[in-house]
Amino acid sequence: MTNEEAIGILNTKRREDFYTEKTVNEACKIGIKAIKQAMIPQKVDLTETYTVKALDVELNKVLTYPSAPCPNCKQWIIVNKSINFCQRCGQKLDWGEKNA
Ligand SMILES: [Zn+2]
């Protein structure tokens, strides 16, 4: 099922077009997953940090950055509290202490 199909089923005005309970349940699972990713921040585990090297093209220098695994997709994300979402999966991130 595509995200667009799920959105169509979750739209109550169009729901009558999709009459099987299984289809509606599948759309609801996709909707719940999307809400969790986009709206409920997951805590980043900062005990598992790793240093990554990346080329800064503007400075033409290789810089090192601390990174931590995304709580959802486990891909490495640079530790930067101004980053609110994982760039790979879209998971909303919780970096721990607020206003620090
Ligand atoms: Zn992710």
Short mmCIF file of C-alpha atoms and ligand atoms in Angstrom, two decimals:
data_model
loop_
_atom_site.label_atom_id
_atom_site.label_comp_id
_atom_site.label_asym_id
_atom_site.label_seq_id
_atom_site.Cartn_x
_atom_site.Cartn_y
_atom_site.Cartn_z
CA MET A 1 0.00 0.00 0.00
CA THR A 2 1.36 3.43 -0.90
CA ASN A 3 1.24 6.38 1.51
CA GLU A 4 -1.20 8.09 -0.89
CA GLU A 5 -3.56 5.08 -0.73
CA ALA A 6 -3.33 5.09 3.08
CA ILE A 7 -4.17 8.81 3.18
CA GLY A 8 -7.17 8.16 0.91
CA ILE A 9 -8.48 5.47 3.25
CA LEU A 10 -7.88 7.57 6.38
CA ASN A 11 -9.94 10.38 4.79
CA THR A 12 -13.42 9.56 6.16
CA LYS A 13 -15.11 11.13 3.11
CA ARG A 14 -13.44 8.52 0.88
CA ARG A 15 -13.47 5.56 3.28
CA GLU A 16 -16.64 4.03 1.75
CA ASP A 17 -14.61 3.37 -1.42
CA PHE A 18 -12.33 1.02 0.53
CA TYR A 19 -14.67 -1.55 2.04
CA THR A 20 -12.40 -4.23 3.46
CA GLU A 21 -11.49 -4.08 7.12
CA LYS A 22 -8.02 -5.41 6.31
CA THR A 23 -7.33 -2.47 3.98
CA VAL A 24 -8.55 0.07 6.53
CA ASN A 25 -6.45 -1.58 9.27
CA GLU A 26 -3.35 -1.45 7.08
CA ALA A 27 -3.96 2.26 6.39
CA CYS A 28 -4.39 2.89 10.13
CA LYS A 29 -1.03 1.18 10.86
CA ILE A 30 0.69 3.43 8.30
CA GLY A 31 -1.02 6.48 9.81
CA ILE A 32 0.01 5.56 13.38
CA LYS A 33 3.61 5.01 12.26
CA ALA A 34 3.67 8.40 10.51
CA ILE A 35 2.22 10.18 13.57
CA LYS A 36 4.79 8.53 15.86
CA GLN A 37 7.67 9.51 13.58
CA ALA A 38 6.57 13.07 12.91
CA MET A 39 5.02 14.11 16.21
CA ILE A 40 6.39 12.01 19.08
CA PRO A 41 10.11 12.69 19.61
CA GLN A 42 12.25 9.65 20.34
CA LYS A 43 15.22 10.06 22.65
CA VAL A 44 18.68 9.92 21.03
CA ASP A 45 21.02 7.60 22.94
CA LEU A 46 24.07 9.78 23.52
CA THR A 47 25.93 7.00 25.35
CA GLU A 48 26.59 5.36 21.98
CA THR A 49 28.34 8.22 20.16
CA TYR A 50 30.79 7.67 17.35
CA THR A 51 33.05 10.10 15.51
CA VAL A 52 32.49 10.53 11.78
CA LYS A 53 34.64 12.41 9.31
CA ALA A 54 33.04 14.43 6.55
CA LEU A 55 34.38 16.81 3.93
CA ASP A 56 33.22 20.39 4.39
CA VAL A 57 33.07 21.51 0.75
CA GLU A 58 33.06 25.22 1.61
CA LEU A 59 36.17 24.96 3.76
CA ASN A 60 37.61 22.13 1.63
CA LYS A 61 38.60 20.44 4.88
CA VAL A 62 37.79 17.12 6.47
CA LEU A 63 36.07 17.81 9.79
CA THR A 64 35.12 15.36 12.52
CA TYR A 65 31.67 15.27 14.05
CA PRO A 66 30.28 13.30 16.98
CA SER A 67 27.31 11.21 15.86
CA ALA A 68 24.73 8.94 17.45
CA PRO A 69 22.32 6.36 16.04
CA CYS A 70 18.83 7.51 15.09
CA PRO A 71 16.38 5.99 17.63
CA ASN A 72 14.22 4.77 14.73
CA CYS A 73 16.31 3.78 11.70
CA LYS A 74 19.68 3.41 13.56
CA GLN A 75 21.53 5.38 10.87
CA TRP A 76 24.20 7.73 12.25
CA ILE A 77 23.09 11.32 12.78
CA ILE A 78 25.40 14.20 13.69
CA VAL A 79 24.99 15.27 17.32
CA ASN A 80 23.53 18.74 16.88
CA LYS A 81 20.62 19.76 19.09
CA SER A 82 19.33 22.14 16.42
CA ILE A 83 18.55 19.12 14.21
CA ASN A 84 14.95 18.20 15.00
CA PHE A 85 14.38 15.34 12.58
CA CYS A 86 16.43 12.42 11.23
CA GLN A 87 17.25 13.27 7.63
CA ARG A 88 16.94 9.64 6.55
CA CYS A 89 13.65 8.46 8.10
CA GLY A 90 12.01 11.68 9.33
CA GLN A 91 11.92 10.60 12.99
CA LYS A 92 11.41 13.57 15.36
CA LEU A 93 14.37 13.65 17.75
CA ASP A 94 14.61 14.27 21.50
CA TRP A 95 18.14 15.28 22.51
CA GLY A 96 17.47 15.15 26.20
CA GLU A 97 17.65 18.27 28.36
CA LYS A 98 15.41 21.13 27.26
CA ASN A 99 16.65 24.73 26.88
CA ALA A 100 20.22 23.71 27.64
ZN ZN B 1 16.24 7.83 11.27
#
